[in-house]
mmCIF file of C-alpha atoms in Angstrom:
data_model
loop_
_atom_site.group_PDB
_atom_site.id
_atom_site.type_symbol
_atom_site.label_atom_id
_atom_site.label_comp_id
_atom_site.label_asym_id
_atom_site.label_seq_id
_atom_site.Cartn_x
_atom_site.Cartn_y
_atom_site.Cartn_z
ATOM 1 C CA UNK A 1 9.576 52.593 26.730
ATOM 2 C CA UNK A 2 7.685 51.791 23.641
ATOM 3 C CA UNK A 3 10.803 49.994 22.100
ATOM 4 C CA UNK A 4 11.095 47.883 25.338
ATOM 5 C CA UNK A 5 7.381 46.881 25.077
ATOM 6 C CA UNK A 6 7.687 46.032 21.476
ATOM 7 C CA UNK A 7 10.848 43.953 22.245
ATOM 8 C CA UNK A 8 9.006 41.987 25.085
ATOM 9 C CA UNK A 9 6.072 41.312 22.757
ATOM 10 C CA UNK A 10 8.462 40.015 20.166
ATOM 11 C CA UNK A 11 10.164 37.750 22.546
ATOM 12 C CA UNK A 12 6.824 36.523 23.889
ATOM 13 C CA UNK A 13 5.658 35.995 20.220
ATOM 14 C CA UNK A 14 8.863 33.965 19.663
ATOM 15 C CA UNK A 15 8.530 31.717 22.788
ATOM 16 C CA UNK A 16 5.127 30.924 21.784
ATOM 17 C CA UNK A 17 6.117 29.789 18.421
ATOM 18 C CA UNK A 18 8.791 27.659 19.897
ATOM 19 C CA UNK A 19 6.453 26.307 22.537
ATOM 20 C CA UNK A 20 4.023 25.431 19.623
ATOM 21 C CA UNK A 21 6.652 23.551 17.709
ATOM 22 C CA UNK A 22 7.762 21.571 20.798
ATOM 23 C CA UNK A 23 4.095 20.706 21.563
ATOM 24 C CA UNK A 24 3.476 19.453 17.910
ATOM 25 C CA UNK A 25 6.599 17.246 18.039
ATOM 26 C CA UNK A 26 5.458 15.435 21.104
ATOM 27 C CA UNK A 27 2.659 13.047 22.002
ATOM 28 C CA UNK A 28 1.389 10.848 24.643
ATOM 29 C CA UNK A 29 0.390 7.188 24.738
ATOM 30 C CA UNK A 30 -1.773 6.646 27.939
ATOM 31 C CA UNK A 31 -1.703 3.507 30.140
ATOM 32 C CA UNK A 32 -3.243 0.476 28.456
ATOM 33 C CA UNK A 33 -2.670 1.985 24.926
ATOM 34 C CA UNK A 34 -0.261 1.632 22.122
ATOM 35 C CA UNK A 35 0.529 3.782 19.055
ATOM 36 C CA UNK A 36 1.195 3.067 15.449
ATOM 37 C CA UNK A 37 3.018 5.672 13.450
ATOM 38 C CA UNK A 38 1.821 6.810 9.971
ATOM 39 C CA UNK A 39 4.644 8.556 8.021
ATOM 40 C CA UNK A 40 3.479 10.517 5.027
ATOM 41 C CA UNK A 41 6.744 9.451 3.150
ATOM 42 C CA UNK A 42 7.147 5.817 4.078
ATOM 43 C CA UNK A 43 3.626 4.628 5.100
ATOM 44 C CA UNK A 44 2.855 2.870 8.324
ATOM 45 C CA UNK A 45 5.975 1.828 10.272
ATOM 46 C CA UNK A 46 6.221 -1.553 11.702
ATOM 47 C CA UNK A 47 7.120 -0.374 15.178
ATOM 48 C CA UNK A 48 4.529 -0.387 17.902
ATOM 49 C CA UNK A 49 5.092 2.410 20.495
ATOM 50 C CA UNK A 50 4.315 1.898 24.229
ATOM 51 C CA UNK A 51 3.183 4.072 26.966
ATOM 52 C CA UNK A 52 4.677 7.461 27.752
ATOM 53 C CA UNK A 53 5.696 10.930 25.829
ATOM 54 C CA UNK A 54 7.447 10.404 22.569
ATOM 55 C CA UNK A 55 8.767 12.590 19.776
ATOM 56 C CA UNK A 56 7.739 12.659 16.116
ATOM 57 C CA UNK A 57 8.272 14.839 13.029
ATOM 58 C CA UNK A 58 5.589 17.473 12.807
ATOM 59 C CA UNK A 59 3.429 17.454 9.646
ATOM 60 C CA UNK A 60 5.313 14.129 8.448
ATOM 61 C CA UNK A 61 4.368 11.745 11.093
ATOM 62 C CA UNK A 62 0.946 11.027 12.651
ATOM 63 C CA UNK A 63 0.433 8.674 15.722
ATOM 64 C CA UNK A 64 -2.653 6.558 15.702
ATOM 65 C CA UNK A 65 -3.658 5.575 19.272
ATOM 66 C CA UNK A 66 -5.170 1.986 19.818
ATOM 67 C CA UNK A 67 -6.831 1.005 23.209
ATOM 68 C CA UNK A 68 -5.209 -2.520 24.107
ATOM 69 C CA UNK A 69 -7.275 -3.110 27.082
ATOM 70 C CA UNK A 70 -9.999 -5.862 27.281
ATOM 71 C CA UNK A 71 -13.392 -4.069 26.411
ATOM 72 C CA UNK A 72 -16.977 -5.739 26.415
ATOM 73 C CA UNK A 73 -19.314 -5.839 23.293
ATOM 74 C CA UNK A 74 -22.769 -6.976 23.135
ATOM 75 C CA UNK A 75 -23.974 -8.701 19.910
ATOM 76 C CA UNK A 76 -27.723 -9.365 19.747
ATOM 77 C CA UNK A 77 -28.788 -12.216 17.426
ATOM 78 C CA UNK A 78 -32.198 -13.670 16.505
ATOM 79 C CA UNK A 79 -31.967 -17.299 15.277
ATOM 80 C CA UNK A 80 -33.500 -20.586 15.370
ATOM 81 C CA UNK A 81 -32.860 -23.580 17.915
ATOM 82 C CA UNK A 82 -32.402 -27.179 17.217
ATOM 83 C CA UNK A 83 -36.266 -27.477 17.701
ATOM 84 C CA UNK A 84 -37.097 -24.708 15.332
ATOM 85 C CA UNK A 85 -37.827 -22.188 17.984
ATOM 86 C CA UNK A 86 -36.941 -18.572 17.269
ATOM 87 C CA UNK A 87 -34.345 -17.520 19.945
ATOM 88 C CA UNK A 88 -33.513 -14.013 20.714
ATOM 89 C CA UNK A 89 -29.941 -14.126 22.247
ATOM 90 C CA UNK A 90 -27.197 -11.813 22.989
ATOM 91 C CA UNK A 91 -23.619 -12.645 23.211
ATOM 92 C CA UNK A 92 -21.410 -10.604 25.345
ATOM 93 C CA UNK A 93 -17.608 -10.790 24.496
ATOM 94 C CA UNK A 94 -14.409 -9.197 25.735
ATOM 95 C CA UNK A 95 -11.933 -8.382 23.206
ATOM 96 C CA UNK A 96 -8.387 -6.706 22.915
ATOM 97 C CA UNK A 97 -6.053 -6.322 19.781
ATOM 98 C CA UNK A 98 -2.790 -8.083 19.907
ATOM 99 C CA UNK A 99 -0.270 -5.290 20.434
ATOM 100 C CA UNK A 100 2.324 -6.662 18.135
ATOM 101 C CA UNK A 101 -0.168 -6.836 15.151
ATOM 102 C CA UNK A 102 -1.303 -3.343 15.404
ATOM 103 C CA UNK A 103 0.402 -2.175 12.247
ATOM 104 C CA UNK A 104 -1.109 -4.966 10.089
ATOM 105 C CA UNK A 105 -4.597 -4.204 11.751
ATOM 106 C CA UNK A 106 -4.391 -0.627 10.935
ATOM 107 C CA UNK A 107 -2.993 -1.276 7.538
ATOM 108 C CA UNK A 108 -5.657 -4.004 6.319
ATOM 109 C CA UNK A 109 -8.751 -2.972 8.439
ATOM 110 C CA UNK A 110 -8.326 0.306 10.016
ATOM 111 C CA UNK A 111 -9.006 1.794 13.515
ATOM 112 C CA UNK A 112 -12.600 0.410 13.712
ATOM 113 C CA UNK A 113 -11.523 -2.967 13.300
ATOM 114 C CA UNK A 114 -13.942 -4.197 16.041
ATOM 115 C CA UNK A 115 -16.863 -2.784 14.120
ATOM 116 C CA UNK A 116 -15.740 -4.930 11.059
ATOM 117 C CA UNK A 117 -14.533 -8.088 12.488
ATOM 118 C CA UNK A 118 -16.613 -8.887 15.726
ATOM 119 C CA UNK A 119 -20.087 -8.592 14.390
ATOM 120 C CA UNK A 120 -19.229 -10.826 11.584
ATOM 121 C CA UNK A 121 -17.579 -13.767 13.290
ATOM 122 C CA UNK A 122 -19.660 -13.603 16.526
ATOM 123 C CA UNK A 123 -23.158 -13.695 14.617
ATOM 124 C CA UNK A 124 -21.975 -16.540 12.430
ATOM 125 C CA UNK A 125 -20.562 -18.573 15.339
ATOM 126 C CA UNK A 126 -23.621 -17.817 17.643
ATOM 127 C CA UNK A 127 -25.974 -19.021 14.985
ATOM 128 C CA UNK A 128 -24.104 -22.170 14.562
ATOM 129 C CA UNK A 129 -24.056 -23.147 18.244
ATOM 130 C CA UNK A 130 -27.727 -22.271 18.863
ATOM 131 C CA UNK A 131 -28.765 -24.645 16.259
ATOM 132 C CA UNK A 132 -27.174 -27.575 18.229
ATOM 133 C CA UNK A 133 -29.349 -27.124 21.216
ATOM 134 C CA UNK A 134 -33.000 -27.049 22.059
ATOM 135 C CA UNK A 135 -34.599 -23.983 23.376
ATOM 136 C CA UNK A 136 -34.929 -25.564 26.920
ATOM 137 C CA UNK A 137 -31.162 -26.617 26.548
ATOM 138 C CA UNK A 138 -30.090 -23.132 25.841
ATOM 139 C CA UNK A 139 -31.398 -22.251 29.437
ATOM 140 C CA UNK A 140 -30.507 -25.295 31.411
ATOM 141 C CA UNK A 141 -27.020 -25.860 29.839
ATOM 142 C CA UNK A 142 -26.025 -22.202 29.631
ATOM 143 C CA UNK A 143 -22.482 -23.044 30.708
ATOM 144 C CA UNK A 144 -21.864 -25.567 27.943
ATOM 145 C CA UNK A 145 -23.431 -23.320 25.369
ATOM 146 C CA UNK A 146 -20.964 -20.443 26.330
ATOM 147 C CA UNK A 147 -18.052 -22.792 26.440
ATOM 148 C CA UNK A 148 -18.886 -23.927 22.942
ATOM 149 C CA UNK A 149 -19.293 -20.470 21.540
ATOM 150 C CA UNK A 150 -15.996 -19.424 23.064
ATOM 151 C CA UNK A 151 -14.029 -22.460 21.637
ATOM 152 C CA UNK A 152 -15.598 -21.896 18.085
ATOM 153 C CA UNK A 153 -14.809 -18.161 18.069
ATOM 154 C CA UNK A 154 -11.176 -18.932 19.234
ATOM 155 C CA UNK A 155 -10.966 -21.504 16.443
ATOM 156 C CA UNK A 156 -12.399 -19.265 13.850
ATOM 157 C CA UNK A 157 -10.271 -16.399 14.645
ATOM 158 C CA UNK A 158 -7.086 -18.534 14.484
ATOM 159 C CA UNK A 159 -8.500 -20.091 11.172
ATOM 160 C CA UNK A 160 -9.090 -16.672 9.648
ATOM 161 C CA UNK A 161 -5.640 -15.421 10.683
ATOM 162 C CA UNK A 162 -4.088 -18.600 9.031
ATOM 163 C CA UNK A 163 -6.163 -17.870 5.712
ATOM 164 C CA UNK A 164 -5.147 -14.306 5.696
ATOM 165 C CA UNK A 165 -1.345 -15.439 6.042
ATOM 166 C CA UNK A 166 -1.717 -17.772 3.416
ATOM 167 C CA UNK A 167 -3.082 -15.222 1.138
ATOM 168 C CA UNK A 168 -0.339 -12.930 1.946
ATOM 169 C CA UNK A 169 2.343 -15.655 1.079
ATOM 170 C CA UNK A 170 0.607 -16.405 -2.070
ATOM 171 C CA UNK A 171 0.511 -12.676 -2.911
ATOM 172 C CA UNK A 172 4.283 -12.294 -2.109
ATOM 173 C CA UNK A 173 4.892 -15.543 -4.219
ATOM 174 C CA UNK A 174 3.067 -14.049 -7.358
ATOM 175 C CA UNK A 175 4.938 -10.643 -6.896
ATOM 176 C CA UNK A 176 8.296 -12.374 -6.835
ATOM 177 C CA UNK A 177 7.389 -14.799 -10.039
ATOM 178 C CA UNK A 178 6.160 -11.403 -11.813
ATOM 179 C CA UNK A 179 9.636 -9.926 -11.058
ATOM 180 C CA UNK A 180 11.552 -12.948 -12.456
ATOM 181 C CA UNK A 181 9.407 -13.150 -15.594
ATOM 182 C CA UNK A 182 9.843 -9.487 -16.213
ATOM 183 C CA UNK A 183 13.455 -9.795 -15.863
ATOM 184 C CA UNK A 184 13.567 -12.734 -18.314
ATOM 185 C CA UNK A 185 11.572 -10.760 -20.876
ATOM 186 C CA UNK A 186 13.742 -7.861 -20.648
ATOM 187 C CA UNK A 187 16.799 -10.091 -20.998
ATOM 188 C CA UNK A 188 15.365 -11.618 -24.077
ATOM 189 C CA UNK A 189 14.309 -8.166 -25.606
ATOM 190 C CA UNK A 190 18.067 -6.984 -25.186
ATOM 191 C CA UNK A 191 19.307 -9.985 -26.810
ATOM 192 C CA UNK A 192 16.931 -9.617 -29.765
ATOM 193 C CA UNK A 193 17.705 -5.908 -30.198
ATOM 194 C CA UNK A 194 21.601 -6.730 -30.051
ATOM 195 C CA UNK A 195 21.062 -9.373 -32.893
ATOM 196 C CA UNK A 196 19.089 -6.898 -34.845
ATOM 197 C CA UNK A 197 21.594 -4.152 -34.421
ATOM 198 C CA UNK A 198 24.358 -6.487 -35.443
ATOM 199 C CA UNK A 199 22.487 -7.726 -38.516
ATOM 200 C CA UNK A 200 21.977 -4.047 -39.567
ATOM 201 C CA UNK A 201 25.626 -3.450 -39.448
ATOM 202 C CA UNK A 202 26.328 -6.540 -41.476
ATOM 203 C CA UNK A 203 23.726 -5.426 -44.096
ATOM 204 C CA UNK A 204 25.189 -2.049 -44.438
ATOM 205 C CA UNK A 205 28.894 -3.395 -44.592
ATOM 206 C CA UNK A 206 27.847 -5.913 -47.443
ATOM 207 C CA UNK A 207 26.117 -3.024 -49.304
ATOM 208 C CA UNK A 208 28.979 -0.922 -49.302
ATOM 209 C CA UNK A 209 31.153 -3.542 -50.346
ATOM 210 C CA UNK A 210 28.771 -4.588 -53.183
ATOM 211 C CA UNK A 211 27.774 -1.200 -54.377
ATOM 212 C CA UNK A 212 31.133 0.633 -53.863
ATOM 213 C CA UNK A 213 31.046 4.263 -54.834
ATOM 214 C CA UNK A 214 27.511 3.936 -56.263
ATOM 215 C CA UNK A 215 25.917 3.725 -52.900
ATOM 216 C CA UNK A 216 27.752 6.725 -51.373
ATOM 217 C CA UNK A 217 26.908 8.864 -54.377
ATOM 218 C CA UNK A 218 23.255 7.921 -53.780
ATOM 219 C CA UNK A 219 23.341 8.955 -50.210
ATOM 220 C CA UNK A 220 24.932 12.279 -51.152
ATOM 221 C CA UNK A 221 22.193 12.986 -53.720
ATOM 222 C CA UNK A 222 19.472 12.183 -51.032
ATOM 223 C CA UNK A 223 21.154 14.493 -48.617
ATOM 224 C CA UNK A 224 21.420 17.084 -51.175
ATOM 225 C CA UNK A 225 17.834 16.752 -52.029
ATOM 226 C CA UNK A 226 16.830 17.125 -48.334
ATOM 227 C CA UNK A 227 19.017 20.089 -47.803
ATOM 228 C CA UNK A 228 17.695 21.969 -50.885
ATOM 229 C CA UNK A 229 14.033 21.049 -49.690
ATOM 230 C CA UNK A 230 14.898 22.729 -46.174
ATOM 231 C CA UNK A 231 16.303 25.752 -47.818
ATOM 232 C CA UNK A 232 13.429 26.327 -50.063
ATOM 233 C CA UNK A 233 11.061 26.296 -46.927
ATOM 234 C CA UNK A 234 13.297 28.807 -45.031
ATOM 235 C CA UNK A 235 11.960 32.490 -44.757
ATOM 236 C CA UNK A 236 15.761 33.525 -45.428
ATOM 237 C CA UNK A 237 16.942 33.651 -48.890
ATOM 238 C CA UNK A 238 20.395 31.873 -49.126
ATOM 239 C CA UNK A 239 22.708 32.339 -52.089
ATOM 240 C CA UNK A 240 25.553 29.746 -52.938
ATOM 241 C CA UNK A 241 28.198 30.574 -55.354
ATOM 242 C CA UNK A 242 27.966 29.108 -58.807
ATOM 243 C CA UNK A 243 29.373 25.704 -59.092
ATOM 244 C CA UNK A 244 29.407 25.121 -55.336
ATOM 245 C CA UNK A 245 28.172 21.835 -54.145
ATOM 246 C CA UNK A 246 24.913 21.872 -52.211
ATOM 247 C CA UNK A 247 26.655 19.592 -49.670
ATOM 248 C CA UNK A 248 28.953 22.652 -48.931
ATOM 249 C CA UNK A 249 32.026 20.908 -49.984
ATOM 250 C CA UNK A 250 31.715 17.957 -47.413
ATOM 251 C CA UNK A 251 34.716 15.541 -47.511
ATOM 252 C CA UNK A 252 34.282 13.151 -50.660
#
């Protein structure tokens, strides 16, 4: 009876472990959301995952879920009107990220992109538009003011995207130029090294041809001196037969 109970507990524990592994390999993307996959080996993947239940590699991949539905945001601003009146105005905007750009948004800005981007450009645009109207016109021409703010925000967002794209293109061009210059320098270094080796071989050949056996004998003496020095520093005592060459009868 005890053996059966233990066997049942063991099977139950194994089932729980398998279920835990399966659950960790699945993730869900709700309606109106999109996911970006961060891979610990390859970094942020370029694909954007749609709604539904999907698989991933546990401990290696992690889903980052983005809400792609339109959401409101209020930005309060205190600024001056055209007639130098202090105006306390609040801009209400609706925003959502472009789903195809989520990998780039996550890489360059992060999950809280709206906290970084929206307050910056909306405050700047709102102050710029308010200074074009008198305090009274901000009330009587509210529709015109709203349309002007919307147009300027759209233009500014497109301008910012164009500037970022230009910066990325410039960085890629600089990187390519660096790679080419590095290859050229390595090529020049290899040529100089080859010329140096060739010159060294030529000088050694000329020395042997000029000095004859004298240079060979000099090299033998230098080798014998080095061997004698190494033997004198050794802890073991080495004896050589009388009259035997220190070079141990190396070929002449």
